[in-house]
Amino acid sequence: MPRSEPGSRDGPVGIKQVAQLAGVSPGTVSNVLNKPERVAAKTRARVEQVIKELGFVRNGSAASLRAGHGRTIGLMMLDLGNPFFTEMARGVEDLMSEREYGVILCGSASQVGREQRNVRMLAEQQVRGVLVTPVSDSGESLARLRERNIPSVMLDHAATRSDQCSVTVDDVAGGRLAVAHLLERGARDIVFVGGPLTTRQNADRRAGARKALREAGCGTLREVIVDEMTPRAGHEAAEHLLAELPDAVFCANDLLAMGVLRVLLQQGVRVPGRVMLIGYDDIEYALASAIPLTSIRQPPYKLGRIAAELLLDECEHPGSHAHQQIMFQPELVVRESTS
Ligand code: RIB
């Protein structure tokens, strides 16, 4: 029987080439790969030797298609440029790597159309499950995943259905913590700078801010709503403040706060002496900011890791899986920008 040299044919080596060289059926090679206990040790050793010689690499996608499920999950987040989400992705990927799953990472850029395209792409890739920070409250993308029997866990967004897992932080409590702190520091005229209010995180943080004012029975809350939660958008928001400087600014995330801070300092406005400033997330740069930023801390790595564990439990143990809606409490971290 002619021995084909490893790599002597174009394209990847297939199961048939391995079977031919090992002198067994393709089914025996498939058993060596998937159910080795069914193959006699001597035959298994011969097939494994041929696999090594030919440099055969199994097609994971084909295997997962045949088996009806893959070892790849989808992770869809709002903004891949935000350190909050990259830290959350690190928590997901660490867990998935330990459990030998791959991760397909995609961003929605807070756009519904892009989120829908991502859902279709992930379904076509036969992912085992999806972790998603939804763009809106519509539940549309999650419904599409359910229709395709693809398990999902909401990340950084509370589920409203008992048959949907979610892992998030109480953003109403976070907004309340931020503004209660500013009021305690003597601020009365406060501005909320937030992203689109169709994004649950912004709406909840503003609701918490308003709750703090009601509970204190004092203070006023103006607002500047921008189209994205980035330092550039923070710059834009700050331009609106210069004509009538407030006592304090509460930004819905640290990236906005860093943009606001830069404009205030450029304009010679003392922070915190003239205007106090508080952000949200407590990303690494908050500490390293020109004026260390007071912020509302969230645990993105833990959020990602726990959501990943919930998803794999639902994928691997659908019969015994118990859905959970986990909500962590935020933490106030006081630094120079309000002290
Ligand atoms: O994506 C906007 C914000 O929501 C992030 O900065 C983080 O706070 C998330 O919860």
mmCIF file of C-alpha atoms and ligand atoms in Angstrom, residues 78 82 84-85 156 171 201 205 229 252-253 280-281 298, ligand 1:
data_model
loop_
_atom_site.group_PDB
_atom_site.id
_atom_site.type_symbol
_atom_site.label_atom_id
_atom_site.label_comp_id
_atom_site.label_asym_id
_atom_site.label_seq_id
_atom_site.Cartn_x
_atom_site.Cartn_y
_atom_site.Cartn_z
ATOM 1 C CA LEU A 78 -22.124 47.001 24.096
ATOM 2 C CA ASN A 82 -14.651 50.393 27.209
ATOM 3 C CA PHE A 84 -15.314 47.838 31.836
ATOM 4 C CA PHE A 85 -16.336 45.399 29.100
ATOM 5 C CA ASP A 156 -24.895 43.702 33.070
ATOM 6 C CA ASP A 171 -27.566 50.556 38.931
ATOM 7 C CA GLN A 201 -27.666 51.244 32.676
ATOM 8 C CA ARG A 205 -28.382 55.432 37.173
ATOM 9 C CA MET A 229 -20.306 56.889 26.700
ATOM 10 C CA ALA A 252 -22.841 57.553 34.104
ATOM 11 C CA ASN A 253 -19.399 56.052 33.522
ATOM 12 C CA TYR A 280 -19.128 55.045 37.498
ATOM 13 C CA ASP A 281 -17.323 51.682 37.005
ATOM 14 C CA GLN A 298 -18.656 47.474 39.722
HETATM 15 O O1 RIB B 1 -21.822 50.663 28.504
HETATM 16 C C1 RIB B 1 -22.134 51.654 29.340
HETATM 17 C C2 RIB B 1 -21.836 51.355 30.776
HETATM 18 O O2 RIB B 1 -22.664 50.284 31.232
HETATM 19 C C3 RIB B 1 -20.427 50.903 31.086
HETATM 20 O O3 RIB B 1 -19.536 51.954 31.278
HETATM 21 C C4 RIB B 1 -20.645 50.146 32.357
HETATM 22 O O4 RIB B 1 -20.932 51.059 33.409
HETATM 23 C C5 RIB B 1 -21.879 49.374 31.985
HETATM 24 O O5 RIB B 1 -22.563 48.947 33.144
#
